[in-house]
Amino acid sequence: MKEKKVAVPSPVIMSVTGPVSGKLGVTLSHEHVLVDFIGADQVNPNRYNPDEVFVKVMPYLQKLRQQGCETLIECTPAYLGRDALLLQRLSQASGLTILTNTGYYGAGQGKFLPQHAFSETAEQLSARWVKEVEQGIDSTDIRPGFMKISVDAGPLSTVNEKLVKAAALTHLKTGLTIASHTGNGEAALAQLKLLQENGVAEKAFIWVHAQNEKNAQLHQQAAKSGAWVEFDGISPDNIPEYVQFLQNMKSAGLLKQVLISQDAGWYHVGEKQGGEFRGYETVFTAFLPALRAAGFTKAEVKQLLETNPKQAFTPGLRLAASK
């Protein structure tokens, strides 16, 4: 098996305030600041007041920073409430490094996809995403630090397959990691197969919401291929379940392919004052103590929260092996 030889993009992680100098440090790999579920045909930044959002969210980010977190990966995509300028403002005020994304969200039977996602080719969609990488998001100079796509449970629909192909094309041009909200294990493996068919190695892919698939063998199969397996719904009421997910991966020798996070936050556009906001501290106040009690070492915790995220989100071409 020989690896294709091509020029590799500079391995610089891009945050909402510019290139990250040095390390990401302690990182939460999947969180949200603001989400608008009204649908792509009606979503609009005029539906909320960014000053109100800033005031509500800042205390939660400050508490997170006090817990020792240094980087937050913000996973709200375009047409679901992505607001790069708001994230930049919050990053500057809180001291947290924040990454935003490019890409489209195909789950929810296409409710959150713009109409052009159905009519354009994968190449045309990729060109839109590459433009954001090269020129900035929404007429700003803020550039995405990764891709966020989304698919329903398998088998993959036609438009979901197109999104995966567009992500593959974008990766080959930019080196950006592909994080995909994924319905189940069947969809995860289907995406990995499509990526390889389009020249992208599995190690460029993050299986987002892997906890929704209860078959631990599928988690291990994806991780053994090189993919990142992300258990990202940690909350106060499911700590034992998530400890077990990690014990399974540790027993299989695959902890080096695991990311963890909470999928927390969410100023809900359309609800009074953004509705109920779930804070970001559970990983630090409840989950890490539970991991330590289960025998996870300091080095293993560092692997999960520092080493793995840095490797997962550092840009670089990851090419499928060719015979």
Short mmCIF file of C-alpha atoms in Angstrom, two decimals, residues 30-241:
data_model
loop_
_atom_site.label_atom_id
_atom_site.label_comp_id
_atom_site.label_asym_id
_atom_site.label_seq_id
_atom_site.Cartn_x
_atom_site.Cartn_y
_atom_site.Cartn_z
CA HIS A 30 -18.23 19.50 20.69
CA GLU A 31 -20.20 22.34 22.27
CA HIS A 32 -22.63 25.07 21.17
CA VAL A 33 -23.16 28.73 21.99
CA LEU A 34 -26.29 29.48 19.98
CA VAL A 35 -28.62 27.34 17.85
CA ASP A 36 -31.68 28.25 15.77
CA PHE A 37 -33.86 25.29 14.82
CA ILE A 38 -36.38 27.23 12.75
CA GLY A 39 -35.04 25.81 9.50
CA ALA A 40 -32.77 26.96 6.70
CA ASP A 41 -35.55 28.75 4.84
CA GLN A 42 -36.25 31.09 7.77
CA VAL A 43 -33.02 31.31 9.77
CA ASN A 44 -31.76 34.88 10.05
CA PRO A 45 -29.38 36.73 12.39
CA ASN A 46 -32.08 39.35 12.91
CA ARG A 47 -34.03 36.77 14.93
CA TYR A 48 -31.88 37.44 18.02
CA ASN A 49 -29.94 40.22 19.71
CA PRO A 50 -26.22 39.33 19.85
CA ASP A 51 -25.74 41.61 22.85
CA GLU A 52 -28.36 39.64 24.78
CA VAL A 53 -26.68 36.38 23.79
CA PHE A 54 -23.29 37.71 24.85
CA VAL A 55 -24.56 38.69 28.30
CA LYS A 56 -26.21 35.30 28.83
CA VAL A 57 -23.36 33.12 27.57
CA MET A 58 -20.32 34.91 29.02
CA PRO A 59 -20.74 33.70 32.64
CA TYR A 60 -20.84 30.09 31.43
CA LEU A 61 -17.67 30.53 29.40
CA GLN A 62 -15.97 32.21 32.35
CA LYS A 63 -16.89 29.30 34.62
CA LEU A 64 -15.53 26.90 32.03
CA ARG A 65 -12.26 28.83 31.83
CA GLN A 66 -12.00 28.69 35.62
CA GLN A 67 -12.21 24.88 35.40
CA GLY A 68 -9.03 24.91 33.34
CA CYS A 69 -10.53 24.55 29.88
CA GLU A 70 -8.60 26.44 27.21
CA THR A 71 -10.38 25.63 23.93
CA LEU A 72 -14.01 25.17 22.92
CA ILE A 73 -14.94 23.68 19.55
CA GLU A 74 -18.22 25.38 18.59
CA CYS A 75 -20.17 23.06 16.31
CA THR A 76 -23.15 25.12 15.17
CA PRO A 77 -23.10 25.08 11.35
CA ALA A 78 -24.33 27.54 8.76
CA TYR A 79 -28.14 27.77 8.48
CA LEU A 80 -28.46 26.59 12.10
CA GLY A 81 -27.34 29.79 13.77
CA ARG A 82 -23.57 29.97 13.21
CA ASP A 83 -22.43 33.47 14.18
CA ALA A 84 -18.70 33.90 13.69
CA LEU A 85 -18.58 37.50 14.91
CA LEU A 86 -20.40 36.62 18.14
CA LEU A 87 -17.97 33.76 18.73
CA GLN A 88 -15.03 36.05 18.10
CA ARG A 89 -16.37 38.54 20.61
CA LEU A 90 -16.94 35.82 23.22
CA SER A 91 -13.49 34.38 22.65
CA GLN A 92 -11.81 37.74 23.14
CA ALA A 93 -13.78 38.47 26.31
CA SER A 94 -13.50 35.03 27.92
CA GLY A 95 -9.92 34.13 27.05
CA LEU A 96 -11.07 30.83 25.53
CA THR A 97 -9.82 29.73 22.15
CA ILE A 98 -12.94 29.04 20.04
CA LEU A 99 -13.11 27.27 16.69
CA THR A 100 -16.00 27.62 14.25
CA ASN A 101 -16.73 25.62 11.12
CA THR A 102 -17.74 25.40 7.50
CA GLY A 103 -20.07 22.79 6.00
CA TYR A 104 -23.80 21.99 6.00
CA TYR A 105 -26.11 20.05 8.31
CA GLY A 106 -28.04 17.33 6.46
CA ALA A 107 -29.75 15.50 9.35
CA GLY A 108 -33.37 16.26 10.13
CA GLN A 109 -34.47 15.19 6.65
CA GLY A 110 -32.93 18.28 5.08
CA LYS A 111 -34.74 20.90 7.18
CA PHE A 112 -31.49 22.72 7.88
CA LEU A 113 -30.12 22.65 4.33
CA PRO A 114 -30.36 25.65 2.01
CA GLN A 115 -32.15 24.93 -1.24
CA HIS A 116 -28.94 25.11 -3.24
CA ALA A 117 -27.65 22.08 -1.33
CA PHE A 118 -30.19 19.96 -3.19
CA SER A 119 -29.55 21.39 -6.65
CA GLU A 120 -25.80 21.98 -6.65
CA THR A 121 -23.16 19.33 -7.17
CA ALA A 122 -20.70 18.22 -4.51
CA GLU A 123 -18.05 20.19 -6.35
CA GLN A 124 -20.13 23.37 -6.18
CA LEU A 125 -20.85 22.93 -2.47
CA SER A 126 -17.19 22.29 -1.80
CA ALA A 127 -16.29 25.50 -3.64
CA ARG A 128 -18.53 27.43 -1.23
CA TRP A 129 -16.81 25.87 1.77
CA VAL A 130 -13.31 26.35 0.38
CA LYS A 131 -14.15 30.01 -0.23
CA GLU A 132 -14.93 30.42 3.48
CA VAL A 133 -11.58 28.86 4.32
CA GLU A 134 -9.70 31.12 1.93
CA GLN A 135 -11.65 34.37 2.22
CA GLY A 136 -13.58 34.23 5.50
CA ILE A 137 -17.11 33.60 6.73
CA ASP A 138 -20.02 35.94 5.92
CA SER A 139 -17.88 38.84 4.67
CA THR A 140 -15.61 38.70 7.73
CA ASP A 141 -11.97 37.69 8.00
CA ILE A 142 -12.91 34.86 10.38
CA ARG A 143 -11.98 31.47 8.98
CA PRO A 144 -13.28 28.03 9.90
CA GLY A 145 -11.06 25.66 11.85
CA PHE A 146 -12.83 22.46 10.75
CA MET A 147 -15.80 21.15 8.80
CA LYS A 148 -19.15 20.29 10.37
CA ILE A 149 -21.53 18.18 8.32
CA SER A 150 -24.46 16.04 9.37
CA VAL A 151 -26.28 12.93 8.16
CA ASP A 152 -29.32 10.96 9.28
CA ALA A 153 -29.18 7.28 10.21
CA GLY A 154 -28.08 4.92 7.46
CA PRO A 155 -28.52 4.06 4.71
CA LEU A 156 -27.34 7.48 3.56
CA SER A 157 -29.74 9.58 1.49
CA THR A 158 -28.63 11.04 -1.81
CA VAL A 159 -28.14 14.52 -0.39
CA ASN A 160 -26.26 13.15 2.62
CA GLU A 161 -23.92 11.28 0.30
CA LYS A 162 -23.37 14.53 -1.60
CA LEU A 163 -22.43 16.34 1.62
CA VAL A 164 -19.87 13.68 2.47
CA LYS A 165 -18.36 13.91 -1.02
CA ALA A 166 -18.27 17.72 -0.76
CA ALA A 167 -16.50 17.37 2.58
CA ALA A 168 -13.98 15.00 1.00
CA LEU A 169 -13.25 17.45 -1.81
CA THR A 170 -12.90 20.28 0.69
CA HIS A 171 -10.53 18.26 2.85
CA LEU A 172 -8.32 17.48 -0.14
CA LYS A 173 -8.02 21.23 -0.85
CA THR A 174 -7.76 22.58 2.70
CA GLY A 175 -6.74 19.75 5.02
CA LEU A 176 -9.63 20.55 7.37
CA THR A 177 -10.95 17.78 9.59
CA ILE A 178 -14.49 16.52 8.89
CA ALA A 179 -16.71 16.31 11.99
CA SER A 180 -20.03 14.68 11.13
CA HIS A 181 -23.17 14.56 13.27
CA THR A 182 -24.07 10.95 12.56
CA GLY A 183 -27.32 9.09 13.10
CA ASN A 184 -25.96 5.61 13.81
CA GLY A 185 -23.13 3.16 13.24
CA GLU A 186 -24.36 2.18 9.80
CA ALA A 187 -24.17 5.82 8.71
CA ALA A 188 -20.71 6.23 10.26
CA LEU A 189 -19.27 3.26 8.39
CA ALA A 190 -20.97 4.37 5.17
CA GLN A 191 -19.34 7.79 5.47
CA LEU A 192 -15.94 6.24 6.08
CA LYS A 193 -16.35 4.11 2.96
CA LEU A 194 -17.34 7.16 0.88
CA LEU A 195 -14.41 9.17 2.16
CA GLN A 196 -11.95 6.45 1.25
CA GLU A 197 -13.52 6.10 -2.21
CA ASN A 198 -12.92 9.83 -2.65
CA GLY A 199 -9.30 9.69 -1.58
CA VAL A 200 -9.63 10.70 2.08
CA ALA A 201 -8.32 8.56 4.93
CA GLU A 202 -10.55 7.66 7.85
CA LYS A 203 -8.29 9.59 10.22
CA ALA A 204 -9.65 12.85 8.75
CA PHE A 205 -13.12 11.96 10.10
CA ILE A 206 -14.75 12.51 13.50
CA TRP A 207 -17.79 10.34 14.21
CA VAL A 208 -19.88 12.87 16.15
CA HIS A 209 -22.48 11.51 18.62
CA ALA A 210 -21.03 8.00 18.57
CA GLN A 211 -22.90 7.38 21.83
CA ASN A 212 -26.11 7.07 19.80
CA GLU A 213 -24.79 3.75 18.52
CA LYS A 214 -24.84 1.25 21.38
CA ASN A 215 -22.85 -1.46 19.58
CA ALA A 216 -19.34 -1.06 20.99
CA GLN A 217 -17.96 -3.25 18.20
CA LEU A 218 -18.84 -0.56 15.66
CA HIS A 219 -17.07 2.08 17.77
CA GLN A 220 -13.99 -0.12 17.77
CA GLN A 221 -14.23 -0.88 14.06
CA ALA A 222 -14.28 2.83 13.22
CA ALA A 223 -11.43 3.61 15.62
CA LYS A 224 -9.30 0.76 14.29
CA SER A 225 -9.67 2.23 10.81
CA GLY A 226 -8.17 5.47 12.14
CA ALA A 227 -11.35 7.51 12.60
CA TRP A 228 -12.00 9.63 15.67
CA VAL A 229 -14.88 8.34 17.80
CA GLU A 230 -16.54 11.13 19.76
CA PHE A 231 -18.70 10.51 22.84
CA ASP A 232 -20.08 13.98 23.29
CA GLY A 233 -23.34 13.96 25.26
CA ILE A 234 -21.90 13.87 28.77
CA SER A 235 -24.35 15.21 31.36
CA PRO A 236 -24.90 14.78 35.11
CA ASP A 237 -27.41 11.96 34.58
CA ASN A 238 -25.37 9.67 32.31
CA ILE A 239 -21.88 9.60 33.83
CA PRO A 240 -21.74 5.77 34.34
CA GLU A 241 -22.76 5.14 30.72
#
